[in-house]
């Protein structure tokens, strides 16, 4: 086994050092996941999954966050994974090309009844993000472009690895769970724009849990599932050699620190973030001064924004028109704007003056959204959004994340949850904390 | 949706006619699955999965076959799928390049509490085999050769399709479940030779059940998951066009009839079947007349036969030496020989005289195993096995399948089960039949 890539990768992860900075990043990652999940807690899809879990039944060992009920571990991972990603409000990671926290943290929460201290929980999360970023890099962009959804395909493996680390398994045993996760990896981007996109996060977390439980039951499988001609990277990626370089690369800084998690201040699709930045620069323009509004996207970067005339705030998550109208009207953006609430007449009037264009002659890698407002007096005003909050060089600060948390998370436990997250490295046992998250 | 490949495929399946011949083949397929599962009912892996299911808990809606206990539907599909394939005793299908019945039937059994008549059960099974064969052909051999295990990757979709047909869903709704299955499709051949190989059958059946339950819970996803540039066949196969030809091909005869299911008379790896055929031609040769035995395989066709000196009957499933020794000694083969029972001294003495060689200069497609016995008197006898029982042109007959069933399935219900299978098309309600299968 000495030259097994699988075991060498796990050995490397198992020997990771944990700096104070990485532990801080992990705390804010947890804080942001909790805020995102809280905002999605009553999403229609969450309620469907809770009903389905109730039909299945099972030992109530793990929480449905913020619902005051417990379900079996797999269902907990499924529902909390969906919940965190339901509004597309959760973090992303450029190397993952997907959403790490809403896969890894639900898997760890589903194991919370096993005990363990807060430091162990943070470390397992850091290891999970590290694993998911390296696996996704090793798969290469071609994997995503072929049609796989990294959140799911890399996520199942990362969830199993994080869980095995949390359970303090030796790398040899983690390799068994990893193999069981690799053989369950799947997830197709053809489902983007439907509830199955956030479902992928939950399915990946649940596959990770299933793999750990099967390994605990002593079901035997390959412990070298990433290796060789038939291994995971040969089948899903560009082969073992390319994978080896990414999986075993020596880095001084963990991936949760650099490039780090990108956080969102608002629960709308990241494809609208550039246009949001442009609108913010324009500020309020009264409707009666506006003749027409052109929104120009580089390339097809508006592809994910499937609603040009959304019917409610939920559809508005995938509409630059809705977001621009909220800002140009002076209403501004609040988290509640993206629930299934009707859109008022003034916002609709702004949207009715908008049309999209695409700028196809920019070089690859150049990305912006430009908003041009033609005024009734014949003049025009224009702004280019190319560095929205959350993009590289314009990160969301810890203070802004705390404000997001405060704005989003309501109820009697909000302050206690925030305080416990920010002191999680001091917790002797995570169970009270996870119990608090589960309360309705 | 009219030109959706996904919906066109389901429409075609939903309009399948059911000949008397196909219904008869389905009955014998069920009979053989039951015999294979009965033989594997106490396999170590089955016992592990039952303990894990007990840990998870859940509404006891569906049986663990022959164990007198009920578990949740997903666990029932998982365990019964594993059980049917545990000994590699179950049917295979050349177009599937894998094991259809041990995926499709456990999914249907897991839905058995919903009622439905026997004819519907048989038809859903026929549709499932048809779907799995067409999907696997559409994926092409390259899919298997890349490292995917068709039993799992095509199986999850076939299980969802068969289940939706059994539940009498319209094709539009079946398309939703199919999409949820497609996005869970996975399974790597890197696990061959471990318990995770039969686990794949169970995981595929369970993914099919999960897809149906999520669709019932109204979780939304793509209903055109097989279509286009990001669809299942673009991602896992050779693209939509190649898939379209296979999925929609006009055939007069269903795939369960032609090429039909291949059945095994003995629970050992099909890679040993050619050598078994050679040994059968040699018959008994007393040990004291034998100097040496050479077993020659075309190419690397012995790759799956991982035990040259097996320690017990279970390892003997993957040993041509064990099988040849049973025949040359005159003991003959019985199903019980492949349990975890010690191997007696005479058989070991035969095996000790054997060695393998590989014939590397035959053209592709030529496959045989040749056994050459050098006698103590200086002479040699030789035989070539190229048409073992079960291979094309030498099928297992219905009478032989009934004999397999009688030899394997013991206990007070055996005769009643056999009778009910062979009259399943007359059953008004499958629940009593499935209840009988579940009894310990």
Coordinates of C-alpha atoms in Angstrom, one line a residue, chain B residues 33 90 140 174 180 208 210 213 268 330 343 361 363 378 404:
Chain B
X33 CA -33.3 -14.7 -8.8
X90 CA -27.6 -14.9 -10.6
X140 CA -21.5 1.4 -25.5
X174 CA -41.4 8.5 -14.7
X180 CA -33.2 11.6 -10.2
X208 CA -33.9 3.6 -8.0
X210 CA -34.8 6.7 -3.6
X213 CA -39.6 8.3 -3.3
X268 CA -19.0 -19.7 -9.3
X330 CA -15.4 -37.6 -9.2
X343 CA -11.7 -28.1 1.4
X361 CA -2.0 -15.7 -29.8
X363 CA -7.6 -13.8 -32.4
X378 CA 3.6 -40.9 -19.7
X404 CA -31.6 -25.5 -9.6

